[in-house]
mmCIF file of C-alpha atoms in Angstrom:
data_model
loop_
_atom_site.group_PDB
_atom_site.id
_atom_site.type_symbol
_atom_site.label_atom_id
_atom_site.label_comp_id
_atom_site.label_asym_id
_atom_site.label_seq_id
_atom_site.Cartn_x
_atom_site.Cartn_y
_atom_site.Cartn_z
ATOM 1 C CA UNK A 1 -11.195 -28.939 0.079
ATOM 2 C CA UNK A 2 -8.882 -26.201 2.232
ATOM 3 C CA UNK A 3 -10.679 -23.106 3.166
ATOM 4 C CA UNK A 4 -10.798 -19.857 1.400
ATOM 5 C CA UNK A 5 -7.728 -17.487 1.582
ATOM 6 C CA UNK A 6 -7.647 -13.760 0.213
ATOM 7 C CA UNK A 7 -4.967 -12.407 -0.578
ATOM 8 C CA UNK A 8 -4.723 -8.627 0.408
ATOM 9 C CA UNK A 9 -3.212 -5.927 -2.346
ATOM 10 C CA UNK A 10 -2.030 -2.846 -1.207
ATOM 11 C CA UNK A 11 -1.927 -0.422 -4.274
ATOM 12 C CA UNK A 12 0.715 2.346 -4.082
ATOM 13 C CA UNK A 13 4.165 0.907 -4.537
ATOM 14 C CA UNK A 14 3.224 -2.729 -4.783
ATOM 15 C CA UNK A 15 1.094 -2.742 -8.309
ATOM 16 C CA UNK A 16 1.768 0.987 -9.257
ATOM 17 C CA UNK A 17 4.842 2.812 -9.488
ATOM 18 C CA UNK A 18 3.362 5.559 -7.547
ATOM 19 C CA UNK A 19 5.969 6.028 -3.979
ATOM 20 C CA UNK A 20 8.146 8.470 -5.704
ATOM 21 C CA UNK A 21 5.134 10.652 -7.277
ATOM 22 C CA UNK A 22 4.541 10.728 -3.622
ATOM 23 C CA UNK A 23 7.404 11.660 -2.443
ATOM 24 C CA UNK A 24 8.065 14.729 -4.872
ATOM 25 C CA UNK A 25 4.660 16.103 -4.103
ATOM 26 C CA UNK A 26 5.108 15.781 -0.466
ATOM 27 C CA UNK A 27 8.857 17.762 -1.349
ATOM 28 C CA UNK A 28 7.059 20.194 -3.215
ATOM 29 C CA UNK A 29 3.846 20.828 -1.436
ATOM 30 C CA UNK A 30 6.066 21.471 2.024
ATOM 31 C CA UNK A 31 7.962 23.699 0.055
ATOM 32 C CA UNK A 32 4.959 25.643 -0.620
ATOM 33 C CA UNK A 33 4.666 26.310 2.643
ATOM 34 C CA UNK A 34 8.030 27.408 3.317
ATOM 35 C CA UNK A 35 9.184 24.379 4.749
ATOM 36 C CA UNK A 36 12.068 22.043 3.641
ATOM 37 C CA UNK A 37 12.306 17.957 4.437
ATOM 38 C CA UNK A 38 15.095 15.769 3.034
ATOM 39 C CA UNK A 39 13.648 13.653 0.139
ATOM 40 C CA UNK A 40 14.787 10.483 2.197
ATOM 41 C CA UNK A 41 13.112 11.159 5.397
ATOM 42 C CA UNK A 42 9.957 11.651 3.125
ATOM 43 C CA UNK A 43 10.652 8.657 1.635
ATOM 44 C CA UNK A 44 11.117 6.415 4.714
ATOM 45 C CA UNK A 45 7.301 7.469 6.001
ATOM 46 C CA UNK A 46 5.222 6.811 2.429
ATOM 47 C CA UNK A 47 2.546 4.494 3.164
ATOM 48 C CA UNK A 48 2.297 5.876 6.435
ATOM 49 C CA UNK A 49 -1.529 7.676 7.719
ATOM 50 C CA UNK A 50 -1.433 10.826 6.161
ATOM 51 C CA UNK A 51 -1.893 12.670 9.672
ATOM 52 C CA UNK A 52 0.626 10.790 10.980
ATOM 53 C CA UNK A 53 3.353 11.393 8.048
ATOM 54 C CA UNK A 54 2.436 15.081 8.466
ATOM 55 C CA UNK A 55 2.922 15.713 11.702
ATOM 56 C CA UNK A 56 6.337 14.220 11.522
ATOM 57 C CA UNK A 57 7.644 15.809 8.123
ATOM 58 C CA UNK A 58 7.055 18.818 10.545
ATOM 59 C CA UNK A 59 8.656 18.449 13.403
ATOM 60 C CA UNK A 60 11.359 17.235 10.615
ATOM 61 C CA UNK A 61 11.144 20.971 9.169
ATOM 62 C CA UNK A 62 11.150 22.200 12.986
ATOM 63 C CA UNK A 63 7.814 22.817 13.311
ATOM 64 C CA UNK A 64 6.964 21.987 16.587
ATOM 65 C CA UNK A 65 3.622 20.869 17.843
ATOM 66 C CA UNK A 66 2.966 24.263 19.703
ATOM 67 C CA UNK A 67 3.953 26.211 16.899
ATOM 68 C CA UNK A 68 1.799 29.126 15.779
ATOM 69 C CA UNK A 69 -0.831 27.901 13.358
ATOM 70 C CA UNK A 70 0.399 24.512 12.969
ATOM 71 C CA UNK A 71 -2.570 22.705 12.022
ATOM 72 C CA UNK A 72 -3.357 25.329 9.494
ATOM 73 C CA UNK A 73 0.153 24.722 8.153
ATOM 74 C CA UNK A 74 -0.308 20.820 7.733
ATOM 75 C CA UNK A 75 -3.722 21.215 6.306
ATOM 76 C CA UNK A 76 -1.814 23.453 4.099
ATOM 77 C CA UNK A 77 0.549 20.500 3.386
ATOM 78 C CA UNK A 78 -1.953 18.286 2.667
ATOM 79 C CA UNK A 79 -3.861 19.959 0.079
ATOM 80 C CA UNK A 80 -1.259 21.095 -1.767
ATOM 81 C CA UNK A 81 0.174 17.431 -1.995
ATOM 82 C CA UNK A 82 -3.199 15.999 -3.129
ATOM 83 C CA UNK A 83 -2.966 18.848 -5.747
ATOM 84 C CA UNK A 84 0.490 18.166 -6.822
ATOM 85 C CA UNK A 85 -0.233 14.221 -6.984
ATOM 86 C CA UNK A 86 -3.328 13.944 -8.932
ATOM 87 C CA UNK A 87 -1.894 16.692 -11.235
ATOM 88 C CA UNK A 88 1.170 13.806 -12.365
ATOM 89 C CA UNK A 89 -1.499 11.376 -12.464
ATOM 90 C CA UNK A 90 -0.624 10.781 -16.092
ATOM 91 C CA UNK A 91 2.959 10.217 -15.119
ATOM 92 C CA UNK A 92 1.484 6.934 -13.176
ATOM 93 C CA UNK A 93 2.606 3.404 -14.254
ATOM 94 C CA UNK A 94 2.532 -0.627 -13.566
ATOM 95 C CA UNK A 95 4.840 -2.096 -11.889
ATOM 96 C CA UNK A 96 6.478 -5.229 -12.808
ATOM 97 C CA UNK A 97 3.650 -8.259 -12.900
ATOM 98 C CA UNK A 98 1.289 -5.721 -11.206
ATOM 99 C CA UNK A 99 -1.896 -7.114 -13.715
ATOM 100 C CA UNK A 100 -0.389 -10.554 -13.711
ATOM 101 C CA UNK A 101 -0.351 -11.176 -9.957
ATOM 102 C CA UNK A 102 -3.811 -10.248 -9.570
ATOM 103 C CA UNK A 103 -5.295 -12.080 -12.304
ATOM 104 C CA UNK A 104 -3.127 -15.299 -10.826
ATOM 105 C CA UNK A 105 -4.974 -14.577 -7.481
ATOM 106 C CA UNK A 106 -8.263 -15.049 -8.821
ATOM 107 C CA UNK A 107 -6.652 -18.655 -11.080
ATOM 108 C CA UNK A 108 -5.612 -19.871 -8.039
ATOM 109 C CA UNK A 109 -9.228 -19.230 -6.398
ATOM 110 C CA UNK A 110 -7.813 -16.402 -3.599
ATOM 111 C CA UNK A 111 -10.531 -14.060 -3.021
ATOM 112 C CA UNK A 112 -8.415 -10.614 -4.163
ATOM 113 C CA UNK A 113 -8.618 -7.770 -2.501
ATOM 114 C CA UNK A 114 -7.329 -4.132 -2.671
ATOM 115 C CA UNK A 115 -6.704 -3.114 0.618
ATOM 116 C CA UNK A 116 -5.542 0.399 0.389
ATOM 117 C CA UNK A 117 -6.394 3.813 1.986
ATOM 118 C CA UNK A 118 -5.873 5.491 -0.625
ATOM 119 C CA UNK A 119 -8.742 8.634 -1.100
ATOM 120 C CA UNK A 120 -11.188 8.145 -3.815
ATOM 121 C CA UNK A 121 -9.725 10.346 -6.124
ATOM 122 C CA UNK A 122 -6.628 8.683 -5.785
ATOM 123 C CA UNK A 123 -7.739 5.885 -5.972
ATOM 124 C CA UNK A 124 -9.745 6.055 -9.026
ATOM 125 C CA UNK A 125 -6.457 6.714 -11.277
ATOM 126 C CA UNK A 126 -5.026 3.628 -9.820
ATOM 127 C CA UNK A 127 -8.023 1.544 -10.797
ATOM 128 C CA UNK A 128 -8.143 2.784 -14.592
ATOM 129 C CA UNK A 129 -4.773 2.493 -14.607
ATOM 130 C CA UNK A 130 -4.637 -1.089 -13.408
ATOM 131 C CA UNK A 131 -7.340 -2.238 -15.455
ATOM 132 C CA UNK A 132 -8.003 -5.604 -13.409
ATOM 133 C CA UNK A 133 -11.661 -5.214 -12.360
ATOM 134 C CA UNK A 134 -12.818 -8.326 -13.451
ATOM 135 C CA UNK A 135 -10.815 -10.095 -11.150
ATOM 136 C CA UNK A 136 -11.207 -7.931 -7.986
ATOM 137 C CA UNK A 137 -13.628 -9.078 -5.314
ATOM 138 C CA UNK A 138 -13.422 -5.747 -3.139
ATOM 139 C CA UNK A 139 -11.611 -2.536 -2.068
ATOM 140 C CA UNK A 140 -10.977 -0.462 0.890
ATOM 141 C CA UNK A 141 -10.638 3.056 0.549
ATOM 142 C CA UNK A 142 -9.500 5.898 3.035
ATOM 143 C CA UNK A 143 -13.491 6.322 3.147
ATOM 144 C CA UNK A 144 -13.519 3.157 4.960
ATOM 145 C CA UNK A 145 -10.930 4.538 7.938
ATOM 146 C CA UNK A 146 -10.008 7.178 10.267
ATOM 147 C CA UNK A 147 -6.721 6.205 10.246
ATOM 148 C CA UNK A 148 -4.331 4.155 8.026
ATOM 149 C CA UNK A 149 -1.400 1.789 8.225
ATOM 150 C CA UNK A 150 0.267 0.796 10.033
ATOM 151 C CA UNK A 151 -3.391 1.190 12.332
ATOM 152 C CA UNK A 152 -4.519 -2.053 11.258
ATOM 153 C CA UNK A 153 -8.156 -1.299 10.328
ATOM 154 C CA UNK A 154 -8.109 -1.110 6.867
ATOM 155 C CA UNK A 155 -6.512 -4.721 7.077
ATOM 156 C CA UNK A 156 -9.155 -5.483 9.398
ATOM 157 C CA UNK A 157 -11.999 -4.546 6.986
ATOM 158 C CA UNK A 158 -10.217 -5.753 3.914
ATOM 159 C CA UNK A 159 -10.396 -9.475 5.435
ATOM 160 C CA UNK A 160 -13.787 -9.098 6.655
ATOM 161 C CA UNK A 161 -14.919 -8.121 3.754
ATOM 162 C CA UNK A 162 -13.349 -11.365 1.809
ATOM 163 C CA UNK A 163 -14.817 -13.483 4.253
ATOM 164 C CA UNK A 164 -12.089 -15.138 5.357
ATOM 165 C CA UNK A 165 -10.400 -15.917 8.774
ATOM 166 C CA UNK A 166 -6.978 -13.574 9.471
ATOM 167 C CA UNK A 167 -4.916 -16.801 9.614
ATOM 168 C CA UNK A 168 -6.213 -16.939 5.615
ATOM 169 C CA UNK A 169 -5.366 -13.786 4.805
ATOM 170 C CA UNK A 170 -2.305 -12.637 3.182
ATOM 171 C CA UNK A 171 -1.183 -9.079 2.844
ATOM 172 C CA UNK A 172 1.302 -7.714 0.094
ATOM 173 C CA UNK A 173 2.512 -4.453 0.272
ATOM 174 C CA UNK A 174 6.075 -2.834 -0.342
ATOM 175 C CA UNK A 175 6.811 -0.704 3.160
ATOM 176 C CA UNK A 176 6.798 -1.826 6.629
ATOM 177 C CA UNK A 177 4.116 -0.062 7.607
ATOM 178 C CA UNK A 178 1.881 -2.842 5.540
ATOM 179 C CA UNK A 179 3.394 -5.528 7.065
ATOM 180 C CA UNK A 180 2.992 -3.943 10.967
ATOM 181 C CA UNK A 181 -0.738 -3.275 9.994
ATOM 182 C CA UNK A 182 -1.077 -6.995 8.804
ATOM 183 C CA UNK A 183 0.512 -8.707 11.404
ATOM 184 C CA UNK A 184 -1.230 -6.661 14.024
ATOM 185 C CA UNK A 185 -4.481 -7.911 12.261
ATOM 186 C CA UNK A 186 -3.512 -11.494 12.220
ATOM 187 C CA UNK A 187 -2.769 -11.966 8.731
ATOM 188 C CA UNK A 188 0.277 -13.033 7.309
ATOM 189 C CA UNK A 189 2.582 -10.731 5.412
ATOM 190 C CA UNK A 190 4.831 -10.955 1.957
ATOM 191 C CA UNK A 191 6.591 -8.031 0.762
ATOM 192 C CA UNK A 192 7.746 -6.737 -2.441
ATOM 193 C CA UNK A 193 10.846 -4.278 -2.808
ATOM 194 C CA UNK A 194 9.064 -2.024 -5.296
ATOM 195 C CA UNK A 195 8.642 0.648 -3.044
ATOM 196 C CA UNK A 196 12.358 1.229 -2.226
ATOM 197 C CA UNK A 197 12.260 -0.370 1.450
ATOM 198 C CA UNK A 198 15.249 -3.054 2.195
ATOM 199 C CA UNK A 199 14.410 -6.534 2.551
ATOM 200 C CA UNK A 200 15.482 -6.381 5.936
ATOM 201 C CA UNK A 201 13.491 -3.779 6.934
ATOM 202 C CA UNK A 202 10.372 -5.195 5.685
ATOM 203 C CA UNK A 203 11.302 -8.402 7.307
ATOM 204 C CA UNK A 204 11.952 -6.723 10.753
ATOM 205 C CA UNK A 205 8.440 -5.074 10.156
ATOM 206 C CA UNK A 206 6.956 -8.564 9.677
ATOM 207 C CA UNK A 207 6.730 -9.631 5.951
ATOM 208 C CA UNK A 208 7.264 -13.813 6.033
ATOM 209 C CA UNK A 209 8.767 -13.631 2.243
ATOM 210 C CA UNK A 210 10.230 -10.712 0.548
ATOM 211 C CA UNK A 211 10.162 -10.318 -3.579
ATOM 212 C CA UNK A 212 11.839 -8.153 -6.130
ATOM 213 C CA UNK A 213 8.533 -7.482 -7.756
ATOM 214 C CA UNK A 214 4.807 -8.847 -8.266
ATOM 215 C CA UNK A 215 6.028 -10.238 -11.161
ATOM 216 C CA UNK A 216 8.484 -12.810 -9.164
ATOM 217 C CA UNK A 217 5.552 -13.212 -6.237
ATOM 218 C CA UNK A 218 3.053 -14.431 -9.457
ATOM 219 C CA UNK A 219 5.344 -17.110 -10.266
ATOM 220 C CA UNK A 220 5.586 -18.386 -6.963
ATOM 221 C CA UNK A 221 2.073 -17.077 -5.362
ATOM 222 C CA UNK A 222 0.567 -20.405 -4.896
ATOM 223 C CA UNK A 223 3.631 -22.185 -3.378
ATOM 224 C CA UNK A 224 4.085 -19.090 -1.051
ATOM 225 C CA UNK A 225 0.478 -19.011 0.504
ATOM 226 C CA UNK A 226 0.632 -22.426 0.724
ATOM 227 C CA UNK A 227 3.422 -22.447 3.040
ATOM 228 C CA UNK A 228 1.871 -19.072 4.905
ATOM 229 C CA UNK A 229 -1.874 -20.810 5.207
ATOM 230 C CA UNK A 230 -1.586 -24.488 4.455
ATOM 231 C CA UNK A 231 -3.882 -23.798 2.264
ATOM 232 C CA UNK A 232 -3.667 -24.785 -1.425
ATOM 233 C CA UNK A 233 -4.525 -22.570 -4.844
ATOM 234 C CA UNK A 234 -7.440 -24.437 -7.034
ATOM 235 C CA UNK A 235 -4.586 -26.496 -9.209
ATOM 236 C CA UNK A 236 -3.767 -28.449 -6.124
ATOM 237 C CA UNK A 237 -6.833 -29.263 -5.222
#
């Protein structure tokens, strides 16, 4: 019998439709603060540690870092973007195979995982929404981290807490900032296009196979780890 492998979810993007929520409340939260930032170069940084995404949407909006009352200006930013995205929450929705590719995780006898930083609050409408409890062995939170991808510690404590070995672990996310934080933690990396990031970006980032969707990955999951790990789902053992 091979040894255990986890496989790693990251939430926003990958299983829920959530990047461009994101993006609008980012738009409109830095617009309640005066300050204007193309929608792309928003875009380009989701999935990115809040503090870090911040400070660049900024310096974006020419707001440099020894600007007057900066810091009061991005903790500004912040709230109003939590406020903006949890009031949409109901505008939320799967993405392709999103349920399916978990629940095939847990056929195939991967210890599943979602490894997000997403804040509790956050990450609470996710989980309802996702409805796949019964097959999740744990979570990471942004309670769990200082920082977030691509810092590699959520990863870190996402594979630690499966159990498993970093050469068994594989992450799926959508943006390259998943794959950096995976590969920097020694676990292997697929991608899925869902949150708007090229293929070949998220293969210059680090993700071994790209899909169009969780739906596509569940269909091929337990060839694709196989190949990653040498490890084999429970039907081929």
């Amino acid at each position: 019998m091979g040894e255990q492998v986890a496989i790693l979810f990251d939430v926003d993007g990958t299983l829920v439709d959530s990047v461009y929520a994101h993006v609008i409340a980012w738009r409109d939260a830095l617009s309640d603060v005066g300050l204007t930032v193309p929608l792309w170069e928003v875009h380009r940084r989701i999935g990115m540690d809040g503090s870090l995404l911040i400070d660049e949407l900024l310096q974006i909006a020419g707001v440099n870092d020894d600007a007057p009352g900066r810091s009061d200006i991005a903790d500004a930013a912040s709230s109003k973007h939590k406020e903006f995205y949890l009031a949409h929450g109901d505008t939320l929705a799967l993405l392709p195979g999103a349920r399916e590719v978990v629940r095939r995780s847990k056929e195939l006898g991967f210890v599943t995982v979602l490894a997000t930083s997403a804040p509790e609050d956050e990450l609470k409408l996710l989980r309802d929404l996702l409805d796949v409890e019964e097959h999740i062995d744990a979570v990471t939170s942004g309670e769990d981290v200082d920082t977030a991808k691509p810092d590699a510690t959520v990863v870190k404590i996402a594979i630690e807490r499966a159990g498993v070995s970093p050469a068994n672990a594989v992450m799926v996310g959508d943006a390259t900032w998943d794959s950096i934080a995976a590969t920097k933690a020694g676990a292997r990396s697929v991608a899925v296009l869902t949150g708007g990031i090229s293929g070949d970006a998220l293969r210059g980032a680090g993700a071994k196979r790209v899909f169009q969707d969780s739906l596509h990955l569940a269909h091929d999951l337990e060839a694709t780890v196989e190949s990653l790990t040498g490890q084999p789902g429970r039907s081929s053992r």
